[in-house]
Amino acid sequence: MATLATTTEKKTHVNADEKPERKPQRARVDDKFKIFCGTANEPLCDEVCAFLGLTRGQALVTRFRDGEAYVQIQENVRGADVFVLQPTCHPVDQHLMELLLMIDALKRASARRITAVIPYFGYARQDRKDKPRVPISSKLVADLLTTAGADRALIVDLHAPQLQGFFNIPVDHLFASPVLVDYFKRLELADLTVVSPDAGGVERARFFREEDGSALAIVDKRRVEANVAEVMHVIGDVSGRTCLVIDDLIDTAGTLVEDRHRAHGKRRQCGVCLLLASGAFGPGGGKYFEVTNHGSDCDQYIPLSEAAKKEPKIRVLSIAGLIGRAIQSIHEETSVSKLFL
């Protein structure tokens, strides 16, 4: 499959209620400011470019018959500040290799600075040696990005914030929580309890709680093996309340299904709204919708599968404005943290 990234004139709808810092910018003429992308999520890249008033950089990404990737940058980038947007989602290895090849091609084309913009960082779950003779894959991927030629990284919602320490280049860690908080505030859900599906997601759930004053609950779970989790306890009061489950990754939806069964089994939960704070709906992601009538809201980190696109219970919230504003701040050498103040 070959993908030729071309210019786009697609207009982005502007919500009158949108915060000023997330509104699209006027079209700009800056031949030293360029954004490229691979094949992982081209629509998101187009939205980011429209937000910034830029046209997407032209690049050819194709494959030989044996599956070997081939990349060619089809415009001059000498001395330019270049951003490569590519989530390393399914198929993870294919999209990761595309990202590495694009960075290498840009480096060899004399780009002044290359920033890897990764809305979804694959291999983030393999961040430690939890068993004998296993790799620390997150560290390896970080080293690969640096060796390929990335000067800095812009990553959204890392599975664990401490993964930034694996990089030997500057990392800007964005949180999509402000986008989600704004959305759920408008829903005005009564008797809301924000639920973290595991101990690692407490910080994310606490942010929601502090923003809207809701209650907090934590699920104590044990991972039996890859893609298999067992819920042990629910810590916190969820009796008769609407629960907002915040998870950064849904692969098989096993954790969510177990969370729901545990809560309903104890007759402690009456209503459920599911929030997918960062998105990887894997092949088994539809399992949740087979056991509940409630919906899911997710951010636009990665493209939905064809099956997920047909699921009426899924609503996608765009983070193009958030990423676009962060890219603009990096290019202009201004603070990125102002996006969260």
Tab-separated table of C-alpha atoms in Angstrom:
chain	number	residue	atom	x	y	z
A	1	MET	CA	0.000	0.000	0.000
A	2	ALA	CA	1.367	3.409	-0.938
A	3	THR	CA	0.389	6.664	0.694
A	4	LEU	CA	1.240	10.018	-0.831
A	5	ALA	CA	0.795	12.802	1.682
A	6	THR	CA	-0.512	15.841	-0.170
A	7	THR	CA	-1.751	19.261	0.751
A	8	THR	CA	-5.213	19.556	2.201
A	9	GLU	CA	-7.778	22.330	2.191
A	10	LYS	CA	-10.175	20.634	4.580
A	11	LYS	CA	-11.824	23.105	6.930
A	12	THR	CA	-12.240	22.363	10.600
A	13	HIS	CA	-15.528	23.166	12.334
A	14	VAL	CA	-15.005	25.589	15.215
A	15	ASN	CA	-17.118	25.233	18.332
A	16	ALA	CA	-18.147	28.575	19.812
A	17	ASP	CA	-17.678	27.138	23.300
A	18	GLU	CA	-14.115	26.066	22.569
A	19	LYS	CA	-11.376	27.586	24.674
A	20	PRO	CA	-9.379	30.308	22.841
A	21	GLU	CA	-6.133	28.343	22.975
A	22	ARG	CA	-7.757	25.462	21.058
A	23	LYS	CA	-9.228	27.474	18.184
A	24	PRO	CA	-7.665	27.098	14.710
A	25	GLN	CA	-5.003	29.596	13.746
A	26	ARG	CA	-4.842	31.715	10.601
A	27	ALA	CA	-3.063	30.264	7.597
A	28	ARG	CA	0.647	30.930	7.861
A	29	VAL	CA	3.541	31.027	5.429
A	30	ASP	CA	6.587	29.517	7.119
A	31	ASP	CA	8.729	27.246	4.967
A	32	LYS	CA	10.828	26.311	8.013
A	33	PHE	CA	7.878	24.866	9.938
A	34	LYS	CA	6.684	21.518	8.582
A	35	ILE	CA	4.504	18.614	9.723
A	36	PHE	CA	4.698	15.113	8.256
A	37	CYS	CA	2.957	11.873	9.117
A	38	GLY	CA	3.052	8.178	8.309
A	39	THR	CA	0.045	5.990	7.571
A	40	ALA	CA	-1.086	5.398	11.178
A	41	ASN	CA	-3.492	8.326	11.589
A	42	GLU	CA	-3.535	10.690	8.625
A	43	PRO	CA	-6.929	12.284	9.486
A	44	LEU	CA	-5.560	13.465	12.844
A	45	CYS	CA	-2.510	14.971	11.142
A	46	ASP	CA	-4.772	16.794	8.671
A	47	GLU	CA	-6.793	18.239	11.564
A	48	VAL	CA	-3.634	19.399	13.334
A	49	CYS	CA	-2.387	21.029	10.127
A	50	ALA	CA	-5.747	22.746	9.611
A	51	PHE	CA	-5.629	24.013	13.191
A	52	LEU	CA	-2.172	25.511	12.624
A	53	GLY	CA	-2.955	26.857	9.159
A	54	LEU	CA	-0.339	24.621	7.549
A	55	THR	CA	-0.395	22.078	4.750
A	56	ARG	CA	0.807	18.565	5.455
A	57	GLY	CA	4.318	17.833	4.231
A	58	GLN	CA	4.604	15.628	1.169
A	59	ALA	CA	6.071	12.196	1.806
A	60	LEU	CA	5.797	8.861	0.059
A	61	VAL	CA	5.314	5.814	2.302
A	62	THR	CA	5.057	2.520	0.460
A	63	ARG	CA	6.053	-1.140	0.795
A	64	PHE	CA	7.824	-3.745	-1.260
A	65	ARG	CA	6.133	-7.068	-1.922
A	66	ASP	CA	7.929	-8.681	1.020
A	67	GLY	CA	6.535	-6.023	3.400
A	68	GLU	CA	9.693	-3.940	3.639
A	69	ALA	CA	8.860	-0.253	4.167
A	70	TYR	CA	10.110	2.511	1.871
A	71	VAL	CA	9.966	6.232	2.710
A	72	GLN	CA	10.819	9.297	0.645
A	73	ILE	CA	10.435	12.920	1.749
A	74	GLN	CA	9.226	14.760	-1.346
A	75	GLU	CA	10.003	18.353	-0.462
A	76	ASN	CA	12.931	20.391	0.814
A	77	VAL	CA	13.365	20.322	4.612
A	78	ARG	CA	16.910	21.693	4.915
A	79	GLY	CA	17.111	23.849	8.044
A	80	ALA	CA	13.441	23.291	8.887
A	81	ASP	CA	11.779	22.617	12.237
A	82	VAL	CA	10.025	19.345	11.431
A	83	PHE	CA	7.335	17.428	13.345
A	84	VAL	CA	6.489	13.805	12.490
A	85	LEU	CA	3.075	12.717	13.783
A	86	GLN	CA	2.708	8.951	14.064
A	87	PRO	CA	0.972	6.895	16.777
A	88	THR	CA	2.551	3.460	17.122
A	89	CYS	CA	-0.773	1.644	17.130
A	90	HIS	CA	-1.875	-1.607	15.475
A	91	PRO	CA	0.038	-2.910	13.599
A	92	VAL	CA	2.556	-1.576	16.108
A	93	ASP	CA	5.807	-2.775	14.534
A	94	GLN	CA	4.817	-1.535	11.083
A	95	HIS	CA	3.952	1.959	12.270
A	96	LEU	CA	6.989	2.164	14.541
A	97	MET	CA	9.266	1.282	11.621
A	98	GLU	CA	7.614	3.932	9.448
A	99	LEU	CA	8.277	6.516	12.143
A	100	LEU	CA	11.932	5.520	12.477
A	101	LEU	CA	12.491	5.599	8.712
A	102	MET	CA	10.831	9.007	8.351
A	103	ILE	CA	12.986	10.439	11.136
A	104	ASP	CA	16.124	9.003	9.542
A	105	ALA	CA	15.155	10.377	6.119
A	106	LEU	CA	14.551	13.837	7.586
A	107	LYS	CA	17.858	13.762	9.449
A	108	ARG	CA	19.723	12.857	6.272
A	109	ALA	CA	17.852	15.647	4.471
A	110	SER	CA	19.416	18.168	6.927
A	111	ALA	CA	16.321	19.124	8.923
A	112	ARG	CA	17.347	21.515	11.708
A	113	ARG	CA	15.240	19.831	14.412
A	114	ILE	CA	13.036	16.740	14.337
A	115	THR	CA	10.257	16.209	16.881
A	116	ALA	CA	8.494	12.859	17.074
A	117	VAL	CA	4.817	13.515	17.870
A	118	ILE	CA	3.411	10.253	19.253
A	119	PRO	CA	-0.277	10.401	20.291
A	120	TYR	CA	-0.094	6.742	21.338
A	121	PHE	CA	3.215	5.258	22.514
A	122	GLY	CA	3.312	1.516	21.840
A	123	TYR	CA	5.269	-0.872	24.078
A	124	ALA	CA	4.559	1.411	27.050
A	125	ARG	CA	3.268	-1.515	29.130
A	126	GLN	CA	6.635	-3.287	28.955
A	127	ASP	CA	8.461	-0.824	31.185
A	128	ARG	CA	10.160	-3.150	33.699
A	129	LYS	CA	11.405	-6.690	34.239
A	130	ASP	CA	8.405	-8.246	35.943
A	131	LYS	CA	9.511	-11.779	35.030
A	132	PRO	CA	12.884	-13.444	34.445
A	133	ARG	CA	14.538	-13.019	31.040
A	134	VAL	CA	12.142	-10.441	29.566
A	135	PRO	CA	13.083	-7.183	27.774
A	136	ILE	CA	12.332	-3.630	28.840
A	137	SER	CA	10.765	-2.800	25.503
A	138	SER	CA	9.835	0.811	26.345
A	139	LYS	CA	13.491	1.684	26.897
A	140	LEU	CA	14.471	0.004	23.635
A	141	VAL	CA	11.870	2.001	21.659
A	142	ALA	CA	13.057	5.231	23.300
A	143	ASP	CA	16.640	4.431	22.288
A	144	LEU	CA	15.557	3.602	18.742
A	145	LEU	CA	13.850	6.982	18.359
A	146	THR	CA	16.956	8.774	19.610
A	147	THR	CA	19.304	6.753	17.394
A	148	ALA	CA	17.096	7.368	14.345
A	149	GLY	CA	17.634	11.097	14.820
A	150	ALA	CA	14.753	12.519	16.873
A	151	ASP	CA	15.788	15.660	18.769
A	152	ARG	CA	12.768	15.678	21.066
A	153	ALA	CA	9.468	13.850	21.583
A	154	LEU	CA	5.907	15.026	22.144
A	155	ILE	CA	3.845	12.183	23.632
A	156	VAL	CA	0.217	12.105	24.775
A	157	ASP	CA	-0.834	10.218	27.916
A	158	LEU	CA	2.027	7.855	28.569
A	159	HIS	CA	0.916	4.640	30.250
A	160	ALA	CA	3.292	5.578	33.104
A	161	PRO	CA	4.730	9.129	33.386
A	162	GLN	CA	8.109	7.804	34.531
A	163	LEU	CA	8.683	6.452	31.021
A	164	GLN	CA	10.011	9.923	30.218
A	165	GLY	CA	13.155	8.858	32.060
A	166	PHE	CA	13.888	6.268	29.367
A	167	PHE	CA	14.569	9.038	26.841
A	168	ASN	CA	17.895	10.836	26.483
A	169	ILE	CA	16.184	13.686	24.632
A	170	PRO	CA	13.643	16.261	25.890
A	171	VAL	CA	10.107	14.881	26.239
A	172	ASP	CA	6.928	16.964	26.413
A	173	HIS	CA	4.217	14.866	28.032
A	174	LEU	CA	0.703	16.007	27.134
A	175	PHE	CA	-2.478	15.006	28.950
A	176	ALA	CA	-5.779	14.740	27.098
A	177	SER	CA	-7.677	15.066	30.380
A	178	PRO	CA	-8.607	18.752	29.852
A	179	VAL	CA	-10.472	17.833	26.650
A	180	LEU	CA	-12.348	15.052	28.420
A	181	VAL	CA	-13.084	17.081	31.542
A	182	ASP	CA	-14.670	19.844	29.460
A	183	TYR	CA	-16.908	17.299	27.740
A	184	PHE	CA	-18.087	15.552	30.893
A	185	LYS	CA	-18.680	18.812	32.733
A	186	ARG	CA	-21.211	19.733	30.062
A	187	LEU	CA	-23.044	16.437	30.648
A	188	GLU	CA	-23.662	17.398	34.312
A	189	LEU	CA	-23.745	13.783	35.517
A	190	ALA	CA	-25.405	13.453	38.930
A	191	ASP	CA	-23.796	11.554	41.842
A	192	LEU	CA	-20.627	10.986	39.864
A	193	THR	CA	-17.800	8.725	41.049
A	194	VAL	CA	-14.570	8.678	39.043
A	195	VAL	CA	-13.097	5.166	39.010
A	196	SER	CA	-9.485	4.238	38.345
A	197	PRO	CA	-9.304	0.656	36.967
A	198	ASP	CA	-5.908	0.084	38.611
A	199	ALA	CA	-3.403	1.722	40.948
A	200	GLY	CA	-1.424	3.175	38.042
A	201	GLY	CA	-4.367	5.279	36.880
A	202	VAL	CA	-5.067	6.981	40.199
A	203	GLU	CA	-3.299	10.202	39.208
A	204	ARG	CA	-5.409	10.465	36.059
A	205	ALA	CA	-8.626	9.801	37.970
A	206	ARG	CA	-7.634	12.268	40.696
A	207	PHE	CA	-7.302	15.029	38.086
A	208	PHE	CA	-10.924	14.477	37.047
A	209	ARG	CA	-12.036	14.411	40.645
A	210	GLU	CA	-10.326	17.703	41.455
A	211	GLU	CA	-11.753	19.407	38.385
A	212	ASP	CA	-15.430	18.527	38.930
A	213	GLY	CA	-15.558	17.681	42.636
A	214	SER	CA	-16.708	14.088	42.141
A	215	ALA	CA	-15.956	11.098	44.390
A	216	LEU	CA	-13.060	8.720	43.751
A	217	ALA	CA	-12.888	4.912	43.684
A	218	ILE	CA	-10.069	2.505	42.833
A	219	VAL	CA	-10.197	-1.040	41.482
A	220	ASP	CA	-7.678	-3.469	42.959
A	221	LYS	CA	-6.804	-5.912	40.187
A	222	ARG	CA	-4.232	-8.608	39.546
A	223	ARG	CA	-2.885	-9.341	36.071
A	224	VAL	CA	-2.829	-13.112	35.654
A	225	GLU	CA	-1.124	-13.024	32.251
A	226	ALA	CA	-0.981	-10.858	29.142
A	227	ASN	CA	-4.478	-9.523	28.302
A	228	VAL	CA	-5.983	-11.325	31.326
A	229	ALA	CA	-6.837	-9.365	34.484
A	230	GLU	CA	-8.668	-10.402	37.640
A	231	VAL	CA	-10.464	-7.827	39.783
A	232	MET	CA	-9.965	-8.411	43.493
A	233	HIS	CA	-11.687	-5.466	45.244
A	234	VAL	CA	-13.416	-2.136	44.614
A	235	ILE	CA	-12.083	0.516	46.997
A	236	GLY	CA	-14.466	3.419	47.512
A	237	ASP	CA	-18.202	4.015	47.542
A	238	VAL	CA	-19.957	3.318	44.231
A	239	SER	CA	-23.320	2.294	45.688
A	240	GLY	CA	-26.168	3.958	43.806
A	241	ARG	CA	-23.814	6.273	41.910
A	242	THR	CA	-22.950	6.964	38.286
A	243	CYS	CA	-19.424	5.694	37.688
A	244	LEU	CA	-16.963	7.127	35.213
A	245	VAL	CA	-14.247	4.533	34.574
A	246	ILE	CA	-11.061	6.146	33.265
A	247	ASP	CA	-8.591	3.885	31.505
A	248	ASP	CA	-5.715	4.845	29.230
A	249	LEU	CA	-5.701	1.646	27.200
A	250	ILE	CA	-8.404	-0.800	26.145
A	251	ASP	CA	-6.962	-3.808	24.359
A	252	THR	CA	-9.386	-6.682	24.999
A	253	ALA	CA	-11.688	-4.798	27.441
A	254	GLY	CA	-11.147	-7.591	29.965
A	255	THR	CA	-10.490	-5.162	32.823
A	256	LEU	CA	-13.638	-3.157	32.072
A	257	VAL	CA	-15.835	-6.226	31.882
A	258	GLU	CA	-14.437	-7.534	35.170
A	259	ASP	CA	-14.903	-4.099	36.798
A	260	ARG	CA	-18.546	-4.046	35.791
A	261	HIS	CA	-19.210	-7.609	36.934
A	262	ARG	CA	-17.530	-6.975	40.275
A	263	ALA	CA	-19.581	-3.829	40.928
A	264	HIS	CA	-22.900	-5.308	39.853
A	265	GLY	CA	-22.169	-8.575	41.653
A	266	LYS	CA	-22.050	-6.644	44.914
A	267	ARG	CA	-25.119	-4.583	43.996
A	268	ARG	CA	-23.069	-1.467	44.594
A	269	GLN	CA	-23.371	0.203	41.207
A	270	CYS	CA	-26.455	1.453	39.408
A	271	GLY	CA	-25.238	3.327	36.310
A	272	VAL	CA	-22.050	3.271	34.291
A	273	CYS	CA	-20.557	5.714	31.822
A	274	LEU	CA	-17.320	4.420	30.357
A	275	LEU	CA	-14.492	6.779	29.459
A	276	LEU	CA	-11.580	5.622	27.350
A	277	ALA	CA	-8.974	8.265	28.105
A	278	SER	CA	-6.436	6.953	25.642
A	279	GLY	CA	-7.314	4.649	22.898
A	280	ALA	CA	-6.351	1.256	21.708
A	281	PHE	CA	-9.526	-0.687	20.971
A	282	GLY	CA	-8.017	-4.092	20.241
A	283	PRO	CA	-9.643	-6.998	18.437
A	284	GLY	CA	-11.562	-7.896	21.604
A	285	GLY	CA	-12.474	-4.337	22.506
A	286	GLY	CA	-16.096	-4.949	21.605
A	287	LYS	CA	-16.471	-7.326	24.554
A	288	TYR	CA	-17.543	-4.451	26.789
A	289	PHE	CA	-20.411	-3.454	24.521
A	290	GLU	CA	-21.731	-7.010	24.525
A	291	VAL	CA	-22.374	-6.846	28.269
A	292	THR	CA	-23.594	-3.274	28.773
A	293	ASN	CA	-26.000	-0.790	27.274
A	294	HIS	CA	-23.811	2.179	28.139
A	295	GLY	CA	-21.349	4.011	25.958
A	296	SER	CA	-17.709	4.980	25.675
A	297	ASP	CA	-15.966	8.237	24.944
A	298	CYS	CA	-12.423	8.232	23.633
A	299	ASP	CA	-9.824	10.650	22.353
A	300	GLN	CA	-8.548	10.633	18.801
A	301	TYR	CA	-5.121	9.109	19.508
A	302	ILE	CA	-5.455	6.322	16.959
A	303	PRO	CA	-7.995	5.566	14.227
A	304	LEU	CA	-10.904	3.338	15.180
A	305	SER	CA	-11.227	-0.078	13.593
A	306	GLU	CA	-14.014	-0.607	11.064
A	307	ALA	CA	-16.032	-2.488	13.684
A	308	ALA	CA	-15.577	0.314	16.220
A	309	LYS	CA	-16.621	2.944	13.668
A	310	LYS	CA	-19.958	1.150	13.314
A	311	GLU	CA	-20.483	1.061	17.088
A	312	PRO	CA	-23.004	3.822	17.960
A	313	LYS	CA	-21.964	3.781	21.636
A	314	ILE	CA	-18.498	5.204	20.886
A	315	ARG	CA	-18.018	8.973	20.685
A	316	VAL	CA	-14.631	10.329	19.550
A	317	LEU	CA	-13.323	13.612	20.992
A	318	SER	CA	-10.681	15.355	18.901
A	319	ILE	CA	-7.329	16.282	20.457
A	320	ALA	CA	-6.095	17.983	17.276
A	321	GLY	CA	-6.305	21.405	18.928
A	322	LEU	CA	-4.362	20.203	21.964
A	323	ILE	CA	-1.583	18.685	19.867
A	324	GLY	CA	-1.563	21.645	17.490
A	325	ARG	CA	-1.154	24.124	20.310
A	326	ALA	CA	1.684	22.081	21.813
A	327	ILE	CA	3.455	21.890	18.446
A	328	GLN	CA	3.104	25.645	18.055
A	329	SER	CA	4.565	26.226	21.529
A	330	ILE	CA	7.552	23.994	20.778
A	331	HIS	CA	8.171	25.729	17.451
A	332	GLU	CA	7.940	29.173	19.031
A	333	GLU	CA	9.975	28.087	22.088
A	334	THR	CA	7.197	28.992	24.527
A	335	SER	CA	5.822	27.088	27.521
A	336	VAL	CA	3.808	23.928	26.860
A	337	SER	CA	2.612	23.733	30.469
A	338	LYS	CA	0.254	26.685	29.881
A	339	LEU	CA	-2.081	24.223	28.154
A	340	PHE	CA	-2.921	22.762	31.565
A	341	LEU	CA	-3.136	25.913	33.687
